[in-house]
PDB file of C-alpha atoms in Angstrom:
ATOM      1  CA  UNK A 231      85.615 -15.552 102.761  1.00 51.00           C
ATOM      2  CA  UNK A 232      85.283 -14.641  99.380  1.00 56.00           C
ATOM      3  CA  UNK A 233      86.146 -17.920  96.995  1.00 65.00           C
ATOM      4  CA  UNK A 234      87.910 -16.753  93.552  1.00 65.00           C
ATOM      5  CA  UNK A 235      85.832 -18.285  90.422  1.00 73.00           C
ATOM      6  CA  UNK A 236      87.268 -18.092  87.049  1.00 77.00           C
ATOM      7  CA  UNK A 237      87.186 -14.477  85.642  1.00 80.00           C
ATOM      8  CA  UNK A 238      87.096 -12.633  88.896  1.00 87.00           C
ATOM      9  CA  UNK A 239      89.462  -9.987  90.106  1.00 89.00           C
ATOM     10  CA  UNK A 240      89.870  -6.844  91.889  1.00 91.00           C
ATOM     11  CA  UNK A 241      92.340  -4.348  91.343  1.00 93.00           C
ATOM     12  CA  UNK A 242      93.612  -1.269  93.341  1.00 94.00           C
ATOM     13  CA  UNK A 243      95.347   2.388  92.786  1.00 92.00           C
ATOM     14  CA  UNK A 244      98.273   3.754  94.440  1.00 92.00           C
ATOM     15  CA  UNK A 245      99.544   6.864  93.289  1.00 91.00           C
ATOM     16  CA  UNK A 246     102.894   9.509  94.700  1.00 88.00           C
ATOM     17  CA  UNK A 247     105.369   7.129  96.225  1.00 88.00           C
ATOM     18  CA  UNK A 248     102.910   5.022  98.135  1.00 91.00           C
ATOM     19  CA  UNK A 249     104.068   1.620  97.944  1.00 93.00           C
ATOM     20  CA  UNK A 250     103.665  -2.061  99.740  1.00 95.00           C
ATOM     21  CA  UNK A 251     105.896  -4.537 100.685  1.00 94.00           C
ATOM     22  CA  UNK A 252     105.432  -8.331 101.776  1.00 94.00           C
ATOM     23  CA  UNK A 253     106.317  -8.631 105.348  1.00 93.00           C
ATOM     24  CA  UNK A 254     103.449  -5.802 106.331  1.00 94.00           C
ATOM     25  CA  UNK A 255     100.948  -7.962 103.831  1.00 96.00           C
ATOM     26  CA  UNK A 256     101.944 -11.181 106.265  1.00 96.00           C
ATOM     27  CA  UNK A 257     101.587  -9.358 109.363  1.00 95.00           C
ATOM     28  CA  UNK A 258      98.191  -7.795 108.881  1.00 96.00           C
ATOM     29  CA  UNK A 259      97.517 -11.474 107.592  1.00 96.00           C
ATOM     30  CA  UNK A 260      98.422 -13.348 110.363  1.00 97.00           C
ATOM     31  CA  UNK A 261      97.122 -10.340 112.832  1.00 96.00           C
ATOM     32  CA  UNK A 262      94.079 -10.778 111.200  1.00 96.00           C
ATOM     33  CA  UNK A 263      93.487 -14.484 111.612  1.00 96.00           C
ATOM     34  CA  UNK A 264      92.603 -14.553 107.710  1.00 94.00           C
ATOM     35  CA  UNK A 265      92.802 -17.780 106.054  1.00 91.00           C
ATOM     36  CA  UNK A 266      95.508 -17.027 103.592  1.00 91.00           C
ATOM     37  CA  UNK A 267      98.098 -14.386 103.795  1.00 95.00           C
ATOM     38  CA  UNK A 268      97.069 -11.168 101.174  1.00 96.00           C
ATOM     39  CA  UNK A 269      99.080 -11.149  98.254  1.00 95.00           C
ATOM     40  CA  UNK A 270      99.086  -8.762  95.138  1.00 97.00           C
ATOM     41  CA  UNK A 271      99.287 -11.233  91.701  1.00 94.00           C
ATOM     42  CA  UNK A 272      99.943  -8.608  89.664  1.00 93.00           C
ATOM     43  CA  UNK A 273     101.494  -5.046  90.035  1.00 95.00           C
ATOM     44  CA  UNK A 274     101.238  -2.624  87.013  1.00 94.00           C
ATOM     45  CA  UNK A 275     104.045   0.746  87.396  1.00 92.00           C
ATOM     46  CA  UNK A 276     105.890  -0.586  89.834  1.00 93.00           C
ATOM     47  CA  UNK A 277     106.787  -1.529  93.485  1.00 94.00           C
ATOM     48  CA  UNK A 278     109.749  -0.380  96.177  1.00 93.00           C
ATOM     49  CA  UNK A 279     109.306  -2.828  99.083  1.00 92.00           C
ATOM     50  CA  UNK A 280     112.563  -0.764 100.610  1.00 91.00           C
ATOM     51  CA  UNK A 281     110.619   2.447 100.784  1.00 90.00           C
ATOM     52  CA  UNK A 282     108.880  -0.006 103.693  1.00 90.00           C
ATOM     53  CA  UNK A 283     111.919  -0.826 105.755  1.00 86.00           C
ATOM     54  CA  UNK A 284     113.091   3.074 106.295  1.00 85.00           C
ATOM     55  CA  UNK A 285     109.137   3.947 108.457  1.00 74.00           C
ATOM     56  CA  UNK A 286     105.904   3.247 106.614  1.00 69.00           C
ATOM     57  CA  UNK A 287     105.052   6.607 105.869  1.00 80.00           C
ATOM     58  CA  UNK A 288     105.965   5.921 102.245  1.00 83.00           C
ATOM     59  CA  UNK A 289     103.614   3.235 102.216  1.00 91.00           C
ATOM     60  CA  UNK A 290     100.789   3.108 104.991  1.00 92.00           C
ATOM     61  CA  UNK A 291      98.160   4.525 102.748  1.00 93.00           C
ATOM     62  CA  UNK A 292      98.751   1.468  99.579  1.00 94.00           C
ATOM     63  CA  UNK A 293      99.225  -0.963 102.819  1.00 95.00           C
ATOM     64  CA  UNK A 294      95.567  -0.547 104.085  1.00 95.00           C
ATOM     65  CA  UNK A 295      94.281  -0.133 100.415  1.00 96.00           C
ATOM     66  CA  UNK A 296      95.673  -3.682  99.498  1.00 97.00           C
ATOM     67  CA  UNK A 297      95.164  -5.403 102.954  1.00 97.00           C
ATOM     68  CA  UNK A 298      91.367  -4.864 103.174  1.00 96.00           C
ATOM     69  CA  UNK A 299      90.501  -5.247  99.298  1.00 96.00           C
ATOM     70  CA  UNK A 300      92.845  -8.348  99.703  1.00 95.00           C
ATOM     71  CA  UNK A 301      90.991  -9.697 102.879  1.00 95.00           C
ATOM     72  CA  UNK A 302      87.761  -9.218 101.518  1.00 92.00           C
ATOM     73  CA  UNK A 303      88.265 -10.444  98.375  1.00 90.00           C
ATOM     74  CA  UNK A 304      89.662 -13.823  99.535  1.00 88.00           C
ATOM     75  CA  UNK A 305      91.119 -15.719  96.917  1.00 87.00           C
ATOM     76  CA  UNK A 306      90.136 -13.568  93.846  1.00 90.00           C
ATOM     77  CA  UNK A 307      93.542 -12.412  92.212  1.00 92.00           C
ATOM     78  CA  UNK A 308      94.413  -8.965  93.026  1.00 94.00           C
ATOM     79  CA  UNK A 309      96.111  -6.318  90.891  1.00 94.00           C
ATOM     80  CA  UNK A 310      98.001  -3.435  91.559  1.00 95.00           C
ATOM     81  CA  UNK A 311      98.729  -0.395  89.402  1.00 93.00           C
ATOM     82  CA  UNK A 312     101.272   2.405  90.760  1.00 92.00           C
ATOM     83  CA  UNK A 313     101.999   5.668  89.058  1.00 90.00           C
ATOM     84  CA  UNK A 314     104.452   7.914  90.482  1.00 88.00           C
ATOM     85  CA  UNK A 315     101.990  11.017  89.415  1.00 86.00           C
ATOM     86  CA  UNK A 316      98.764  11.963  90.783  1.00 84.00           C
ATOM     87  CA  UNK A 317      96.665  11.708  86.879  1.00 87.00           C
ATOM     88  CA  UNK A 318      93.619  10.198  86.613  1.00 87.00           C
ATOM     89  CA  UNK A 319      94.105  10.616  83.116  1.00 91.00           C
ATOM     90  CA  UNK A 320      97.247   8.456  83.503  1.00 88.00           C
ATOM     91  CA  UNK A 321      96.033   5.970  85.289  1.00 85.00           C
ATOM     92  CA  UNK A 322      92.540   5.302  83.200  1.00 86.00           C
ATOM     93  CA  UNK A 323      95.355   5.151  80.016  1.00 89.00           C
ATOM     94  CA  UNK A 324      96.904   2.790  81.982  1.00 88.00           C
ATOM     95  CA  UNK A 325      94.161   0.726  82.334  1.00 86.00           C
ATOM     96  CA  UNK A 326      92.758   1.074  78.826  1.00 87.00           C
ATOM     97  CA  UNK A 327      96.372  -0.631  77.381  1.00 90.00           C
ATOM     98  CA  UNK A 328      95.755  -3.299  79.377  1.00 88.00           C
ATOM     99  CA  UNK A 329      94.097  -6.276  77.466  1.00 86.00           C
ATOM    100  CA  UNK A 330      92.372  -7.854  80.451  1.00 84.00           C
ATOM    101  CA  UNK A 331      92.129  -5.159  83.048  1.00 81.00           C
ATOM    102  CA  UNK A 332      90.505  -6.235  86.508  1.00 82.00           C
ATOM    103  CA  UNK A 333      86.980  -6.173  86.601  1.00 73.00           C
ATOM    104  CA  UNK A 334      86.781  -4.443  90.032  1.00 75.00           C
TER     105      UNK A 334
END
């Protein structure tokens, strides 16, 4: 597995209601043998972890996004950044006001 240095980290998009929540992160996790459980360190825009609990339609697309950048990128802190519109525009603005936006 992939072993965080100093500087490192990885960041993902999610985008129209899409949203994670904690107990799916542990599951897949645990499922997946994986060494640690995938966690997000920091989330830019927003997160409903309820959204979750009601059927994971609302949030089965940002699940597999974070769980397989998360298990493949170990221990390197992961970011995510949520906007409730589908703009690229938005999102790279987003990023660009940041003043140490992930590096993946």
């Amino acid at each position: 597995f992939t072993k965080a240095t100093a500087g490192n980290s990885i960041a993902v998009a999610e985008f129209q209601g899409q949203y994670y929540d904690t107990d799916d992160l542990e599951a897949f996790s645990s499922q997946c043998g994986l060494d640690q459980t995938v966690t997000v360190s920091t989330n830019v825009g927003g997160n409903n972890e309820a959204r979750c609990q009601v059927g994971l339609e609302p949030c089965v697309e940002s699940l597999l996004d974070i769980e397989y950048a998360g298990a493949i990128a170990g221990a390197i802190p992961l970011s995510v950044y949520y906007s409730g519109t589908f703009s690229l525009l938005d999102w790279a603005e987003t990023l660009l006001d940041q003043d140490d936006a992930e590096l993946v």
